[in-house]
mmCIF file of C-alpha atoms in Angstrom:
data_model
loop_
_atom_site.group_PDB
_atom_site.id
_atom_site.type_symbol
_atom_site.label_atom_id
_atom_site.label_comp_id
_atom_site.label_asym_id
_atom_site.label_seq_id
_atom_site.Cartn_x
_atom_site.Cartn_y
_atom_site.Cartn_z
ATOM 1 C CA UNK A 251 70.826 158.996 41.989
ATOM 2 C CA UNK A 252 71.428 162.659 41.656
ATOM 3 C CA UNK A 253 68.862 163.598 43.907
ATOM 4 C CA UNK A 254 69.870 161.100 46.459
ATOM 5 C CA UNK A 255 73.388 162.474 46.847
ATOM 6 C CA UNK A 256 72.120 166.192 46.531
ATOM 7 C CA UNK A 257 69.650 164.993 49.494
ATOM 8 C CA UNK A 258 73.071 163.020 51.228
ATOM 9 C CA UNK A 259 74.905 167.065 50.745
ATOM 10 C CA UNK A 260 72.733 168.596 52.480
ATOM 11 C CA UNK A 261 71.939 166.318 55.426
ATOM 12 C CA UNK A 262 75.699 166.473 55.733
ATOM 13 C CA UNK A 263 75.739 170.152 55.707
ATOM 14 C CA UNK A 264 72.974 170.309 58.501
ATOM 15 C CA UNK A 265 74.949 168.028 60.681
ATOM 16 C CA UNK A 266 77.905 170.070 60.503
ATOM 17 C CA UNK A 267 76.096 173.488 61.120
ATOM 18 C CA UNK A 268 74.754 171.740 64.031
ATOM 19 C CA UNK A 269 77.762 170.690 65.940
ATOM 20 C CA UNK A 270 79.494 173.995 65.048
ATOM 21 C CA UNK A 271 78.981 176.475 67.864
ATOM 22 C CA UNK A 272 77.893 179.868 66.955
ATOM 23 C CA UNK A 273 80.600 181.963 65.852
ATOM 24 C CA UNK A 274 81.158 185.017 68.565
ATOM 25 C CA UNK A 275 80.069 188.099 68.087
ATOM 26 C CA UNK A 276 81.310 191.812 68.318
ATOM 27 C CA UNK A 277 78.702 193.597 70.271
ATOM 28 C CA UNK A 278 78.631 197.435 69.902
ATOM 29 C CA UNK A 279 75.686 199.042 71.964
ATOM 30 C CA UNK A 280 75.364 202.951 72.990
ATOM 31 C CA UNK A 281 75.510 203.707 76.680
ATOM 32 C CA UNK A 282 74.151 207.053 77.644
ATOM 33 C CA UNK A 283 75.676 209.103 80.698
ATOM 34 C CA UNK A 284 74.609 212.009 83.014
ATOM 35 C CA UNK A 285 77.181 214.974 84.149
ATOM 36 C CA UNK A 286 76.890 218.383 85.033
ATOM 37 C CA UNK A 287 73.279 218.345 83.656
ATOM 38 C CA UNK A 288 74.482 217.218 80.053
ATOM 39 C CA UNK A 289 73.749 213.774 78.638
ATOM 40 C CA UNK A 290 76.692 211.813 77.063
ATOM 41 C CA UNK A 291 76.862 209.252 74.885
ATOM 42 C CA UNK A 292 79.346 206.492 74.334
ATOM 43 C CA UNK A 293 79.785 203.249 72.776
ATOM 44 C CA UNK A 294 80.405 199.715 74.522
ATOM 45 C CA UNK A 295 82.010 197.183 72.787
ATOM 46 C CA UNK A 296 82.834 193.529 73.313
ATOM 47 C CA UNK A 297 83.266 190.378 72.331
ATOM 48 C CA UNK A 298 79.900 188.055 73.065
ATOM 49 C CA UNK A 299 81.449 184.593 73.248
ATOM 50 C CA UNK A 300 80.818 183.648 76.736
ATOM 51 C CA UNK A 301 79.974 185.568 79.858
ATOM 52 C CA UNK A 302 83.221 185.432 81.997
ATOM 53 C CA UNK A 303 83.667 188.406 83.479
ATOM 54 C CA UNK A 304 86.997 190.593 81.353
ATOM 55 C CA UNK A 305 88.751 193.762 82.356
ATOM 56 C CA UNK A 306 87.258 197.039 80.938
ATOM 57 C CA UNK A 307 89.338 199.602 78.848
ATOM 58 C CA UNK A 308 88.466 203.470 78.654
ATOM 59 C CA UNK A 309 88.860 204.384 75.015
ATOM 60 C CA UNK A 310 89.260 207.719 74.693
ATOM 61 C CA UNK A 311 89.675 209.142 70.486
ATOM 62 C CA UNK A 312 90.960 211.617 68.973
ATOM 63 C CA UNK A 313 89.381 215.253 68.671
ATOM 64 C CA UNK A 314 87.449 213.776 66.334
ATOM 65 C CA UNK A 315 85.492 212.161 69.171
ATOM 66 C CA UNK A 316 82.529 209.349 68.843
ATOM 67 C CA UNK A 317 82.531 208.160 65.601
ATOM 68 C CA UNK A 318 82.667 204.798 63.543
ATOM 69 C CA UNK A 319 86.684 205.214 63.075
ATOM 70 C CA UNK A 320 86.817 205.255 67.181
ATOM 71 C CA UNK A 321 84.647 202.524 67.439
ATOM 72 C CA UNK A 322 86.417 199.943 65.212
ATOM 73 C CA UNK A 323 90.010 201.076 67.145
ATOM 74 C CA UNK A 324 87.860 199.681 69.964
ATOM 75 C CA UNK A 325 87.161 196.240 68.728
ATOM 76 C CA UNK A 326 90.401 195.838 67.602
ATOM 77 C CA UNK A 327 91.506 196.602 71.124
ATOM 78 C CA UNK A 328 88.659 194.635 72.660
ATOM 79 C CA UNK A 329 89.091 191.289 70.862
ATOM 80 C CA UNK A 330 88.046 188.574 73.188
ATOM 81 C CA UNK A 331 90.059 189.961 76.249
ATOM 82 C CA UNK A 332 88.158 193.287 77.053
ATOM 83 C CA UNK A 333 85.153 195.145 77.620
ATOM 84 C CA UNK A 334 85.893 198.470 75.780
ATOM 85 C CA UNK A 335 83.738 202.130 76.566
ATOM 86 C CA UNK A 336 84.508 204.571 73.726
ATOM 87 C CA UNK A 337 84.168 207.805 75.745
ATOM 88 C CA UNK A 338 82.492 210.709 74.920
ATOM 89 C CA UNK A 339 83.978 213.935 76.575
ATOM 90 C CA UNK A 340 81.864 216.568 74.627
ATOM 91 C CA UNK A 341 78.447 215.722 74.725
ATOM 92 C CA UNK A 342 75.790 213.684 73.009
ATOM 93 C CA UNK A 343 74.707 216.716 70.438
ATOM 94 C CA UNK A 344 78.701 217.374 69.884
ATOM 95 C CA UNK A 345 79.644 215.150 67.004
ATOM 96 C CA UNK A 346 82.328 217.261 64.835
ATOM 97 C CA UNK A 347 82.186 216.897 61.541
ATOM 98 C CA UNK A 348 85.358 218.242 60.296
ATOM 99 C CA UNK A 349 88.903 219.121 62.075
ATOM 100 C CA UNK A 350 87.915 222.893 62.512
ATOM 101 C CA UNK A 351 84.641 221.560 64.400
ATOM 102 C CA UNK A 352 86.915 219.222 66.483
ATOM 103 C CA UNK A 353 89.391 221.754 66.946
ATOM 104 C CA UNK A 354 86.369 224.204 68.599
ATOM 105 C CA UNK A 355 84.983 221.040 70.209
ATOM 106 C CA UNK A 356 88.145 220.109 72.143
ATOM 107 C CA UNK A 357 89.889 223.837 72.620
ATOM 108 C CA UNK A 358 87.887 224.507 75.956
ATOM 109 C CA UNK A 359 88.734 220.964 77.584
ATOM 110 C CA UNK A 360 92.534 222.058 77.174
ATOM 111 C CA UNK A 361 92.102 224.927 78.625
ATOM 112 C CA UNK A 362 90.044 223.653 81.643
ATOM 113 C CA UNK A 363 91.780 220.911 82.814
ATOM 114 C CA UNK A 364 89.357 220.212 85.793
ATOM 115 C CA UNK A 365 86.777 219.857 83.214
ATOM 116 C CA UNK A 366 87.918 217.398 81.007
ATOM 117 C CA UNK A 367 89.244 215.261 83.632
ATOM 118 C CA UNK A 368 85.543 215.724 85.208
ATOM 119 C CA UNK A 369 84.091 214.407 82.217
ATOM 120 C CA UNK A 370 86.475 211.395 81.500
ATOM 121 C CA UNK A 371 86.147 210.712 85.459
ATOM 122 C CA UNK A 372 82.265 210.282 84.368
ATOM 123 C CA UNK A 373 82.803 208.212 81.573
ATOM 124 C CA UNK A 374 85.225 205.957 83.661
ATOM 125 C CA UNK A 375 81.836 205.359 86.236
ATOM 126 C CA UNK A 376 80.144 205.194 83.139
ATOM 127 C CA UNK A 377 81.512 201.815 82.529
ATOM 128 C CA UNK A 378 81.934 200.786 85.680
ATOM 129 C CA UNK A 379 77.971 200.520 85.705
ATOM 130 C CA UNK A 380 78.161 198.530 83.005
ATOM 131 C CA UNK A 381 79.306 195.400 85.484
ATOM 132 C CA UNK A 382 76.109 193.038 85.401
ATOM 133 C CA UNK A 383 75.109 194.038 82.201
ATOM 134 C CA UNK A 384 78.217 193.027 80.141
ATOM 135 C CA UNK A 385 81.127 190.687 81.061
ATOM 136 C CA UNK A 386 82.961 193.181 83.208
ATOM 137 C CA UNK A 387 85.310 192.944 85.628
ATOM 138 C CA UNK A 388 84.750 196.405 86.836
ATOM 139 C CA UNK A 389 87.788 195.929 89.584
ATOM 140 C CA UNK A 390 90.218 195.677 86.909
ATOM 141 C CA UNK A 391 89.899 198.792 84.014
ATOM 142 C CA UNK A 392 92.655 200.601 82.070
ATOM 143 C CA UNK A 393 92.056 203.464 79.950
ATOM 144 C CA UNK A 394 93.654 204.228 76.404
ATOM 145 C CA UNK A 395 93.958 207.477 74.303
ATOM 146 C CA UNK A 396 94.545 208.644 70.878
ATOM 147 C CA UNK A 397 95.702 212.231 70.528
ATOM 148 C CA UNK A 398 93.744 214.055 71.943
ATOM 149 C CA UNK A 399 92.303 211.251 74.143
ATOM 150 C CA UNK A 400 95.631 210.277 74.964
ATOM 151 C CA UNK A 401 96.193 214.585 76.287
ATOM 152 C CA UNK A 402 92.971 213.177 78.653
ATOM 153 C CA UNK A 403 94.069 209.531 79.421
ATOM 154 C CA UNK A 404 97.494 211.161 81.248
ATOM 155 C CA UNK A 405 94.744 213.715 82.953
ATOM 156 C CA UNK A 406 93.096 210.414 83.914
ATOM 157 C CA UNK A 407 96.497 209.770 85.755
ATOM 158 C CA UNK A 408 97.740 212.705 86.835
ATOM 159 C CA UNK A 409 94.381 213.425 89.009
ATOM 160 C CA UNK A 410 94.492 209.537 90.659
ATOM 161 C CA UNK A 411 91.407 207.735 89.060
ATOM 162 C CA UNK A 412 91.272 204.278 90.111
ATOM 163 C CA UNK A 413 92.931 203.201 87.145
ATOM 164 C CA UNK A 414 95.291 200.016 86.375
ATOM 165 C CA UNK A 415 97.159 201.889 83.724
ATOM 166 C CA UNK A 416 97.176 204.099 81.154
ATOM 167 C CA UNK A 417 98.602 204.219 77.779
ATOM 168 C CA UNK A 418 98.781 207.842 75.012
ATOM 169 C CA UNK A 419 99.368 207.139 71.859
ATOM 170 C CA UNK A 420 100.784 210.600 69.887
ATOM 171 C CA UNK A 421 98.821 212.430 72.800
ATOM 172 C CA UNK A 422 99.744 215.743 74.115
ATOM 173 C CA UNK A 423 102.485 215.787 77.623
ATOM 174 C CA UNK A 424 102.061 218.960 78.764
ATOM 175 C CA UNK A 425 99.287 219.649 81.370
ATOM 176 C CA UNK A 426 98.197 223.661 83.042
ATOM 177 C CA UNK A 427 97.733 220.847 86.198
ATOM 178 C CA UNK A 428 101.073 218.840 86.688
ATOM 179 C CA UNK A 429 101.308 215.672 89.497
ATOM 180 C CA UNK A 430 101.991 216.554 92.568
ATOM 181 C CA UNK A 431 105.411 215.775 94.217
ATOM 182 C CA UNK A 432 104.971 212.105 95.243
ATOM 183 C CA UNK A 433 101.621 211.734 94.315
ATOM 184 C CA UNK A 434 101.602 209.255 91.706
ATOM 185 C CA UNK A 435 99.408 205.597 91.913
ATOM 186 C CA UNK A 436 98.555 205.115 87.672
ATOM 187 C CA UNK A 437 101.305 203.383 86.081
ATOM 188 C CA UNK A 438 101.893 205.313 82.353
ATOM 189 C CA UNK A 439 102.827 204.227 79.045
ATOM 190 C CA UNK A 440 103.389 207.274 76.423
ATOM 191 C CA UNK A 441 103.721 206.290 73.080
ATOM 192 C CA UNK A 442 105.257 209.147 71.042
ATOM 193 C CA UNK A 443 106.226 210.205 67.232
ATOM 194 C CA UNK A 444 109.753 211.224 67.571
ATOM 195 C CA UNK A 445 108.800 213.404 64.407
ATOM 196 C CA UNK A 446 105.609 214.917 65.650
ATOM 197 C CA UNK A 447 105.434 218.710 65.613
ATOM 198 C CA UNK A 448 103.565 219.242 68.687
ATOM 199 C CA UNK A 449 105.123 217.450 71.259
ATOM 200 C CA UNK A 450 108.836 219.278 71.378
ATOM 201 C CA UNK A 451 111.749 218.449 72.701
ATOM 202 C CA UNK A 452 110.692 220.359 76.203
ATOM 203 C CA UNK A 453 107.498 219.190 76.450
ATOM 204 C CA UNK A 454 109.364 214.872 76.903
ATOM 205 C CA UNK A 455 111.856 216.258 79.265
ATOM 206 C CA UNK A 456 109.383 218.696 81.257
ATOM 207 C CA UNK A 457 106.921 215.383 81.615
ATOM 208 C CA UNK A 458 110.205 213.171 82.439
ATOM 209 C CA UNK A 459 110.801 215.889 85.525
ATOM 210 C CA UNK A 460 107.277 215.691 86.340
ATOM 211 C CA UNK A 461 106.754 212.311 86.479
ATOM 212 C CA UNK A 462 109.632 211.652 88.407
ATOM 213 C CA UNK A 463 109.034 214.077 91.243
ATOM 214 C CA UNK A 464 105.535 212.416 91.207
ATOM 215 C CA UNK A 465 107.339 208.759 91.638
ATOM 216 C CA UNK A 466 104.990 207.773 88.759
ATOM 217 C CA UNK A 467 105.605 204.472 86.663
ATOM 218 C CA UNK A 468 106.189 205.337 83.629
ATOM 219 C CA UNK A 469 107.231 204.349 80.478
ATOM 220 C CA UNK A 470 108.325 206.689 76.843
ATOM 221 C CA UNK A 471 108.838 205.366 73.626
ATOM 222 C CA UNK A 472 109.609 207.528 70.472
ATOM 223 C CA UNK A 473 109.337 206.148 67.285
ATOM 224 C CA UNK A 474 111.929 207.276 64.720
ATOM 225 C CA UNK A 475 110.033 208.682 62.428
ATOM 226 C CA UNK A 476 107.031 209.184 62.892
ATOM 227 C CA UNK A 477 104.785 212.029 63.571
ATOM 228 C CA UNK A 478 101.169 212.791 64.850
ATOM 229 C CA UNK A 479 98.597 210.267 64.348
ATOM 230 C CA UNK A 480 100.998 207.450 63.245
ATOM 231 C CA UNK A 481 98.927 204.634 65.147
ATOM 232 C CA UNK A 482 95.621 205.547 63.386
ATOM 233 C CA UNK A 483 95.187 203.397 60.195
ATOM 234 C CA UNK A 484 93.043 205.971 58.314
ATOM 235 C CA UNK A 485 95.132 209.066 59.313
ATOM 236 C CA UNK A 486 95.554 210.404 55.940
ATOM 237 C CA UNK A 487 96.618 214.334 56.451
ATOM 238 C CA UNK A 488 100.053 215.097 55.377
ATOM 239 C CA UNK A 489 102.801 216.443 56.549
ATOM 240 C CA UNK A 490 101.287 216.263 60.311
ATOM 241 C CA UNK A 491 99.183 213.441 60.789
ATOM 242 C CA UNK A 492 100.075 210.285 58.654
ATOM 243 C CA UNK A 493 99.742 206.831 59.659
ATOM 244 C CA UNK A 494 103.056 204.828 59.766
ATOM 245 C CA UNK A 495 102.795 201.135 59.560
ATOM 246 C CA UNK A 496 105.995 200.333 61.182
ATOM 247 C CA UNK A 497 105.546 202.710 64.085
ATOM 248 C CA UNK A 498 101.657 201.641 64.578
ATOM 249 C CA UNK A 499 102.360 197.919 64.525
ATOM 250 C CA UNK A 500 105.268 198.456 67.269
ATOM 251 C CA UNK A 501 102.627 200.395 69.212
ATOM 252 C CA UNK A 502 99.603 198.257 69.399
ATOM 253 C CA UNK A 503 101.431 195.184 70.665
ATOM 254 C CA UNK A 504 103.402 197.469 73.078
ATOM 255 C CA UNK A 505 100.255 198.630 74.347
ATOM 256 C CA UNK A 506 98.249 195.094 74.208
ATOM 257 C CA UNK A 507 101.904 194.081 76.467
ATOM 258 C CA UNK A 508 100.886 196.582 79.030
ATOM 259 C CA UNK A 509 97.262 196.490 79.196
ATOM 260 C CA UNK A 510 97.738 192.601 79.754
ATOM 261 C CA UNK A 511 100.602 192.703 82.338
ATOM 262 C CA UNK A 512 98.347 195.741 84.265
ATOM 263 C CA UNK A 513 94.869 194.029 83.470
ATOM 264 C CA UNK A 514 95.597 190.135 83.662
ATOM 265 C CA UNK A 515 94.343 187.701 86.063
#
């Protein structure tokens, strides 16, 4: 009898597995880039269940650049709704280490403005050729930046990249290249540590003036509070960059609000 039911169990079981679909899968594959003789070297990352074709995000990260930290930011932002590129802006041999490596990494891309939009313009076709060999919708992409990728994301915007929207999170405002007077076609939403140290007081109302002149679409949010890095779950450097779980919650589903009213069918 005992072997007849554990024989019963396990039919049972086989029947179920069977007429349970195969659970989805989060794909992460590296996609390799050319520009200005370099090779780059980013991450795509999406969600396998089905091949409908999905709007595609540029993921820019922090100074910190390509690394498994950036890459799980992009799931969570991919989910089942979007084909994510994390973007590398320094290079496929340029993987800092440390903050003093990111800090050397990132200092020339401030400086040259042309540059770093250059690159993320590259990453942007980057996924764009990824249309036919992942579920993208490469009509419809948005890009996305964390510190120092959100500095490049508004570069993304302020030089006109065929772009749905964009949305900074604790990312530099000020730019050596402001929009031109009337020039603006990438709507903007900057999402901002009222308490961060490097964005002052000047920098919000100097990128208020600047968008405006540009007629931009744009959208500021401070969060009482908080300071650099708040939206970043393993930001652990205090007193400048600490993740705030209040702030970062209000953040994310601000930003999934935007990327769905810019990207949605």
């Amino acid at each position: 009898m005992q072997a007849a039911r554990k024989w019963q169990l396990a039919a049972l079981a086989l029947c179920v597995s069977a007429a349970v679909p195969a659970m989805a899968k989060m794909q992460q594959r590296p996609v390799e880039w050319q520009h200005g003789g370099t090779t780059y070297s980013g991450v795509l990352v999406y969600d396998d269940d089905g091949d409908a074709r999905r709007p595609g995000v540029v993921m820019v990260p922090n100074w910190r650049g390509v690394n498994a930290s950036a890459v799980a930011k992009a799931a969570q932002i991919a989910g089942d709704d979007y084909v994510v590129l994390v973007a590398d802006v320094y290079g496929k041999q340029v993987r800092p280490k440390d903050n003093d490596e990111a800090a050397a990494a990132s200092r020339p891309l401030r400086e040259n403005r042309a540059e770093l939009r250059a690159r993320a313009g590259a990453a942007l076709e980057a996924l764009k050729a990824q249309a036919g060999k992942a579920p993208l919708d490469a009509a419809r992409i948005g890009a996305v930046g964390f510190c120092f990728g959100g500095t490049t994301v508004l570069e993304m915007a302020r030089a006109g990249m065929p772009l749905a929207g964009v949305v900074s999170l604790h990312g530099g405002l000020a730019s050596p290249a402001p929009t031109a007077a009337h020039s603006a076609r990438v709507p903007m939403l900057v999402l901002n540590g009222a308490a961060d140290q490097g964005v002052t007081a000047e920098d919000i109302a100097a990128f208020g003036r600047e968008m405006d002149a540009a007629g931009a679409d744009w959208q500021f949010v401070n969060f009482s509070g908080a300071v650099h890095c708040f939206a970043e779950s393993d930001a652990n450097s205090p007193p400048g960059c600490v993740y705030d779980p209040r702030a970062a919650r209000r953040a994310w589903k601000m930003m999934d609000n935007f990327l769905e009213e810019r990207l949605g069918d």
